[in-house]
mmCIF file with all atom_site columns, C-alpha atoms in Angstrom:
data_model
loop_
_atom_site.group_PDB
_atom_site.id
_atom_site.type_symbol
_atom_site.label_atom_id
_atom_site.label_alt_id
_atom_site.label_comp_id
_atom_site.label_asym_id
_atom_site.label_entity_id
_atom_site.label_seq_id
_atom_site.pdbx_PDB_ins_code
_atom_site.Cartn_x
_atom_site.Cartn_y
_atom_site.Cartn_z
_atom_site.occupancy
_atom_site.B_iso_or_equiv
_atom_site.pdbx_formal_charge
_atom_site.auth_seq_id
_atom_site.auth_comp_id
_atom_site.auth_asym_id
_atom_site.auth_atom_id
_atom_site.pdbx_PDB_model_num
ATOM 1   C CA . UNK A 1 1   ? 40.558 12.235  -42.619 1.00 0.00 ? 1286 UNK A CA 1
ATOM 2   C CA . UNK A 1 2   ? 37.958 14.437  -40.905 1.00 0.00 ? 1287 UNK A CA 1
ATOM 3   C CA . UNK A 1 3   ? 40.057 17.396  -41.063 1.00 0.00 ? 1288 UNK A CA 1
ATOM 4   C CA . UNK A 1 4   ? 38.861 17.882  -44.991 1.00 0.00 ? 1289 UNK A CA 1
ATOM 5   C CA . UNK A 1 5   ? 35.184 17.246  -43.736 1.00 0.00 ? 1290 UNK A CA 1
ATOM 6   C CA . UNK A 1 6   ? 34.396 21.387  -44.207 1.00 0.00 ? 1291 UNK A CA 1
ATOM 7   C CA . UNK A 1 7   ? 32.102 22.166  -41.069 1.00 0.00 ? 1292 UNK A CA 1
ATOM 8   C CA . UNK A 1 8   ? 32.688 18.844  -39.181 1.00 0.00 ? 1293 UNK A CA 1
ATOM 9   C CA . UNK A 1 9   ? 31.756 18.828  -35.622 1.00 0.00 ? 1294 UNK A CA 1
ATOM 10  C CA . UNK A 1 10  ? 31.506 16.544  -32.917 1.00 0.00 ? 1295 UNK A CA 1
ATOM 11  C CA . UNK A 1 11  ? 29.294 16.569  -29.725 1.00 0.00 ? 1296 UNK A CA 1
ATOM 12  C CA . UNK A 1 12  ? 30.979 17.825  -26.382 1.00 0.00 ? 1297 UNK A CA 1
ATOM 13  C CA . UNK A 1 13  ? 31.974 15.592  -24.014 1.00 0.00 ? 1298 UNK A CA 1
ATOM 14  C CA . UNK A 1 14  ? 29.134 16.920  -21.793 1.00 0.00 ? 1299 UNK A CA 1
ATOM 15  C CA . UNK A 1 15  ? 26.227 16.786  -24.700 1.00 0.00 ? 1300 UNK A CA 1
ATOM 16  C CA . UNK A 1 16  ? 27.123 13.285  -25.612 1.00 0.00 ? 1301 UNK A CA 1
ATOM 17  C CA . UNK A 1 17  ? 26.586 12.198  -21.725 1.00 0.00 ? 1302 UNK A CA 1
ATOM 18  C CA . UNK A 1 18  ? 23.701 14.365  -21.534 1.00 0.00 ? 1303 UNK A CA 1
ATOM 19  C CA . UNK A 1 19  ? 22.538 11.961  -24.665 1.00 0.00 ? 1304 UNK A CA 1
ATOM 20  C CA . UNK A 1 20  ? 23.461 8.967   -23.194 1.00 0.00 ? 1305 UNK A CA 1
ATOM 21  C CA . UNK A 1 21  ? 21.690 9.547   -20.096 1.00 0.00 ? 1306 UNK A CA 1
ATOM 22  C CA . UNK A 1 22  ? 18.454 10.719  -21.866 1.00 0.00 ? 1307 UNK A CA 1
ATOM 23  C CA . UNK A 1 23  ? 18.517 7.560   -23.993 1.00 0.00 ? 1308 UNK A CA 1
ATOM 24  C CA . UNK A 1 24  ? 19.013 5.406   -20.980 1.00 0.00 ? 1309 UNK A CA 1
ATOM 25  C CA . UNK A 1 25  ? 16.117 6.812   -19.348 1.00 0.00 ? 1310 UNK A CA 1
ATOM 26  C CA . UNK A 1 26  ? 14.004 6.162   -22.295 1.00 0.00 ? 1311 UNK A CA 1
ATOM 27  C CA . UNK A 1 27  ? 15.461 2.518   -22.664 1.00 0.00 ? 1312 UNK A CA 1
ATOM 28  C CA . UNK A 1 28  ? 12.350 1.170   -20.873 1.00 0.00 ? 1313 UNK A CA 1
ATOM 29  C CA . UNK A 1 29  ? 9.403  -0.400  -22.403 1.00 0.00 ? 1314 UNK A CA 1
ATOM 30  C CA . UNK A 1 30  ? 7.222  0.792   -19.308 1.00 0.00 ? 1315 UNK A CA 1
ATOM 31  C CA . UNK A 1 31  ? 8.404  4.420   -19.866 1.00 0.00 ? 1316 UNK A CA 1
ATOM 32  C CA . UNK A 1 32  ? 8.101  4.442   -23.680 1.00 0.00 ? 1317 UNK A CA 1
ATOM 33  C CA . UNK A 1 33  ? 4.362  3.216   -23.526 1.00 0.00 ? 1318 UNK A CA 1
ATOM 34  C CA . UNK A 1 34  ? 3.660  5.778   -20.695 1.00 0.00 ? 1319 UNK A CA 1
ATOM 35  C CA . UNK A 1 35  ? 5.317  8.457   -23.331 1.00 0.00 ? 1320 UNK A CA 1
ATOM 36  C CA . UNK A 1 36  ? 3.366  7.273   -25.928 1.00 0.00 ? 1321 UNK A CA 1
ATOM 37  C CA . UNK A 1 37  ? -0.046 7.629   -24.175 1.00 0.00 ? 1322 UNK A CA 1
ATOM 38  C CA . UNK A 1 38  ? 0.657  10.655  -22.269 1.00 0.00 ? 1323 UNK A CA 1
ATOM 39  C CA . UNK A 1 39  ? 1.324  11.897  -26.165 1.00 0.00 ? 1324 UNK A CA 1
ATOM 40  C CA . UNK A 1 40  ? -1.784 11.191  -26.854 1.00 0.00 ? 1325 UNK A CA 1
ATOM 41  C CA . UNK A 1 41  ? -3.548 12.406  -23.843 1.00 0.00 ? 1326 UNK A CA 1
ATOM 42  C CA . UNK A 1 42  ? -3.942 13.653  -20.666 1.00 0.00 ? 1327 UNK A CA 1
ATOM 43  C CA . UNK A 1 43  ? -4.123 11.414  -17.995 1.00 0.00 ? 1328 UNK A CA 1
ATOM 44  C CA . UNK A 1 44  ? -4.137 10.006  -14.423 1.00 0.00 ? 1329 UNK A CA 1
ATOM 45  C CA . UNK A 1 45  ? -1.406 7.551   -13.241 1.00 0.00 ? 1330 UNK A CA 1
ATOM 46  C CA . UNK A 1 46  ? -5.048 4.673   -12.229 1.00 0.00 ? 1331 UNK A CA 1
ATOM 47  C CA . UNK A 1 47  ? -5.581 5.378   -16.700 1.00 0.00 ? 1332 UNK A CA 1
ATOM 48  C CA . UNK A 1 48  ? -2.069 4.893   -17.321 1.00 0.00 ? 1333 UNK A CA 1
ATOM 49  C CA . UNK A 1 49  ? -1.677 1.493   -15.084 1.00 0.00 ? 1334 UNK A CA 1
ATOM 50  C CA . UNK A 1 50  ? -4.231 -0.240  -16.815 1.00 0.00 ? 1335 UNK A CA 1
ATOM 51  C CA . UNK A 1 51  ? -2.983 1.279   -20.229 1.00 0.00 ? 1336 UNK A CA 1
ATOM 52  C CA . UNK A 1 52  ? 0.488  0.315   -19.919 1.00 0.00 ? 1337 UNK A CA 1
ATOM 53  C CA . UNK A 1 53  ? -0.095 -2.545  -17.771 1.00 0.00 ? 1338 UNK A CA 1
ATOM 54  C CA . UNK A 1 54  ? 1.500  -2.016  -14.595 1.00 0.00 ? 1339 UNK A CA 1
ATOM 55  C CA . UNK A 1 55  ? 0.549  -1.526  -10.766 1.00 0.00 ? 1340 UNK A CA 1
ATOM 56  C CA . UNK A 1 56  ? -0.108 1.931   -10.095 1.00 0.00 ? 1341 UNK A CA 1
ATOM 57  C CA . UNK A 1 57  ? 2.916  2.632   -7.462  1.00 0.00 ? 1342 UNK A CA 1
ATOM 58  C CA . UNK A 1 58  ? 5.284  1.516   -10.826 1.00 0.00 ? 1343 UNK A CA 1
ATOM 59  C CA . UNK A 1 59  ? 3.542  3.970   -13.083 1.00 0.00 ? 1344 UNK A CA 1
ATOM 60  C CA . UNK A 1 60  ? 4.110  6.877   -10.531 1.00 0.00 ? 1345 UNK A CA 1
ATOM 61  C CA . UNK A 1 61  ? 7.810  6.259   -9.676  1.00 0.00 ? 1346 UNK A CA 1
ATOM 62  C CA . UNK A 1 62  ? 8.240  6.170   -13.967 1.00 0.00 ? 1347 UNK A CA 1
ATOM 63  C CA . UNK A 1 63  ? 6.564  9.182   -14.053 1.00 0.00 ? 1348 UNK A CA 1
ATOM 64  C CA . UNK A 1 64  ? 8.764  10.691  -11.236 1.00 0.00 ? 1349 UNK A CA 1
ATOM 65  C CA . UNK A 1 65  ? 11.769 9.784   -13.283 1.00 0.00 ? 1350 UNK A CA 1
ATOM 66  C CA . UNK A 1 66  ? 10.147 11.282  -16.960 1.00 0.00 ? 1351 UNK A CA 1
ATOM 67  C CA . UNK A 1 67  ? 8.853  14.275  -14.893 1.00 0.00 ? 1352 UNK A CA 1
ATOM 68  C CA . UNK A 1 68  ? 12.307 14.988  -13.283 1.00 0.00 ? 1353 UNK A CA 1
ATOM 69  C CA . UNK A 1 69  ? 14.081 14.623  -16.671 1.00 0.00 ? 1354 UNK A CA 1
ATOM 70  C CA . UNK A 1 70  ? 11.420 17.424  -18.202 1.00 0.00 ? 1355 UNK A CA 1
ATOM 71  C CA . UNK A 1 71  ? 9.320  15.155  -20.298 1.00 0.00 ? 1356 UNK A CA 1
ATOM 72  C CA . UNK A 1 72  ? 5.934  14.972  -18.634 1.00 0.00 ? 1357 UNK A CA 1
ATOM 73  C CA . UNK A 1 73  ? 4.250  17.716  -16.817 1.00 0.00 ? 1358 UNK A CA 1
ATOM 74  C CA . UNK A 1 74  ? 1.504  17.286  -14.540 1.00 0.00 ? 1359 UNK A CA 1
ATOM 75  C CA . UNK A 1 75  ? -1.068 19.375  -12.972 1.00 0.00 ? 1360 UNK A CA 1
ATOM 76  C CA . UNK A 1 76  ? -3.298 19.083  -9.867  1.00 0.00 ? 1361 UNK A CA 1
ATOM 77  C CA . UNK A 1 77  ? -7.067 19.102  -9.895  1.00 0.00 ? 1362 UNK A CA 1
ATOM 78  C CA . UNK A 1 78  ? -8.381 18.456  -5.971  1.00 0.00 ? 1363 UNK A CA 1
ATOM 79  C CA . UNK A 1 79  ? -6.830 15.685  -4.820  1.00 0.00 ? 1364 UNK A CA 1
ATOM 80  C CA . UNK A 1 80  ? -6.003 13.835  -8.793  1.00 0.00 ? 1365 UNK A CA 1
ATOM 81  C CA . UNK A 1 81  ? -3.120 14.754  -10.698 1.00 0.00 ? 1366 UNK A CA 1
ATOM 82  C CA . UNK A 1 82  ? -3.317 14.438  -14.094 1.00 0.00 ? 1367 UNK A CA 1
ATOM 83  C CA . UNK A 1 83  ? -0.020 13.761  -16.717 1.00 0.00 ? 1368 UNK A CA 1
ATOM 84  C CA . UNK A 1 84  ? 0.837  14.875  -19.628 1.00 0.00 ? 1369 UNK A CA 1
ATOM 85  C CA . UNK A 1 85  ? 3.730  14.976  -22.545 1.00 0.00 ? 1370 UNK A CA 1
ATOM 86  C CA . UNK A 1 86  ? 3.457  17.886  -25.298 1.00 0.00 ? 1371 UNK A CA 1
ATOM 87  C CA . UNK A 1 87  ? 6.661  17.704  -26.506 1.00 0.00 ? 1372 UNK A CA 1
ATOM 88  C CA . UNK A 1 88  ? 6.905  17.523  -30.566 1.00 0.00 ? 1373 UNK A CA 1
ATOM 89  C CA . UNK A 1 89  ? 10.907 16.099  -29.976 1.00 0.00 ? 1374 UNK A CA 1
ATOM 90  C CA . UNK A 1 90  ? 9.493  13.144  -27.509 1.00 0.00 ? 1375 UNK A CA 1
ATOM 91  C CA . UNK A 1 91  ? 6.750  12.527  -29.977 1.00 0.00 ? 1376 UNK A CA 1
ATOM 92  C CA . UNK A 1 92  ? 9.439  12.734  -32.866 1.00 0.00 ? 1377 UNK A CA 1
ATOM 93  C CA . UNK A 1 93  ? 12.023 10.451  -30.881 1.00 0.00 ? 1378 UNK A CA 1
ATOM 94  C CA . UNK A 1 94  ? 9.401  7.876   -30.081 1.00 0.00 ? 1379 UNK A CA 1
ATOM 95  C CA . UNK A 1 95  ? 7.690  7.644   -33.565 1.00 0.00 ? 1380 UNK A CA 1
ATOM 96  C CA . UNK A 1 96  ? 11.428 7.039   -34.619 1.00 0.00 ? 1381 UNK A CA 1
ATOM 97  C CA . UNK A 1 97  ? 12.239 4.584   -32.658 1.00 0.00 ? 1382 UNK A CA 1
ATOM 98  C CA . UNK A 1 98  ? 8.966  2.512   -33.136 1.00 0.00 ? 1383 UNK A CA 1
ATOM 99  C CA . UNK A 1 99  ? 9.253  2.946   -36.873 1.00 0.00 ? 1384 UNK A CA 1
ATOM 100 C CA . UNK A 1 100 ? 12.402 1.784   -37.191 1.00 0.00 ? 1385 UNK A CA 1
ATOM 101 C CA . UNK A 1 101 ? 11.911 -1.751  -34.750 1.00 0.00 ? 1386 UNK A CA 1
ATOM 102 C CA . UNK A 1 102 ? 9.459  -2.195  -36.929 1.00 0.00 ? 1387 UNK A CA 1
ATOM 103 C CA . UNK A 1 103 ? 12.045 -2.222  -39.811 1.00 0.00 ? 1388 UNK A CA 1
ATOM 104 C CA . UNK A 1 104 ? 14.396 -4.475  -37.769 1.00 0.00 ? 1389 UNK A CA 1
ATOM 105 C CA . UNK A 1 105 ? 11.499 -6.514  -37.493 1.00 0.00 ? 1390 UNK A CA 1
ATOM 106 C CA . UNK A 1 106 ? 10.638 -6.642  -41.338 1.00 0.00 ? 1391 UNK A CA 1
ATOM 107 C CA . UNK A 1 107 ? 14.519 -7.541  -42.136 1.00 0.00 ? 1392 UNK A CA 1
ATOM 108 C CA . UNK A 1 108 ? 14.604 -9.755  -39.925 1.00 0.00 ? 1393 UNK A CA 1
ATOM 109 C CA . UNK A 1 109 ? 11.641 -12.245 -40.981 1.00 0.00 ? 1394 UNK A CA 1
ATOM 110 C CA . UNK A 1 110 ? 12.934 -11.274 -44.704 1.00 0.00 ? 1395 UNK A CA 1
ATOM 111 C CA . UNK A 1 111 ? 16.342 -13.059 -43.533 1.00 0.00 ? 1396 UNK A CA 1
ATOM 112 C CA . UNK A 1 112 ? 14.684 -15.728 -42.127 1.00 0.00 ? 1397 UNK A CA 1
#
């Protein structure tokens, strides 16, 4: 059936677990508000506990994680690092996501 579909192309193997695992790592309500806010702003990981609502030593082992994977850089003034994200995809991704759990949400209390 797909062989009519002109230009049809699947993922590789390798880009689909690439996916997967970037997906997983976002799959975390911590991580996706600490996304969110280091969209917004730079910040310290003290700003980002009380944001978020987590103890600081959480916050900095999430950030470890989304720093690792290349989605929040940090820089070091004295002894304070300060976080940020910059990236237009995250900021896509995440406005995508939250937009459309909001739909789920409005179709759901429509069913109801």
């Amino acid at each position: 059936m797909h062989d009519s579909v002109r230009d049809f192309v699947m993922p590789s193997e390798d880009d689909v677990r690439r996916a997967v695992a970037s997906m997983r790592l976002l799959a975390d309500p911590t991580r996706i508000k600490i996304l969110w806010a280091l969209l917004q702003c730079e910040t310290s990981v003290a700003c980002l506990a009380g944001v978020v609502g987590a103890a600081p030593a959480a916050v900095s082992q999430h950030l470890g994680k989304l720093r690792l994977a290349g989605l929040v850089e940090s820089r070091r003034v004295g002894s304070y690092i300060y976080y940020t994200a910059e990236s237009p995809r995250v900021r896509a991704l995440l406005a995508e996501a939250l937009n459309q759990s909001q739909f789920i949400q409005q179709v759901a209390g429509r069913q109801s």
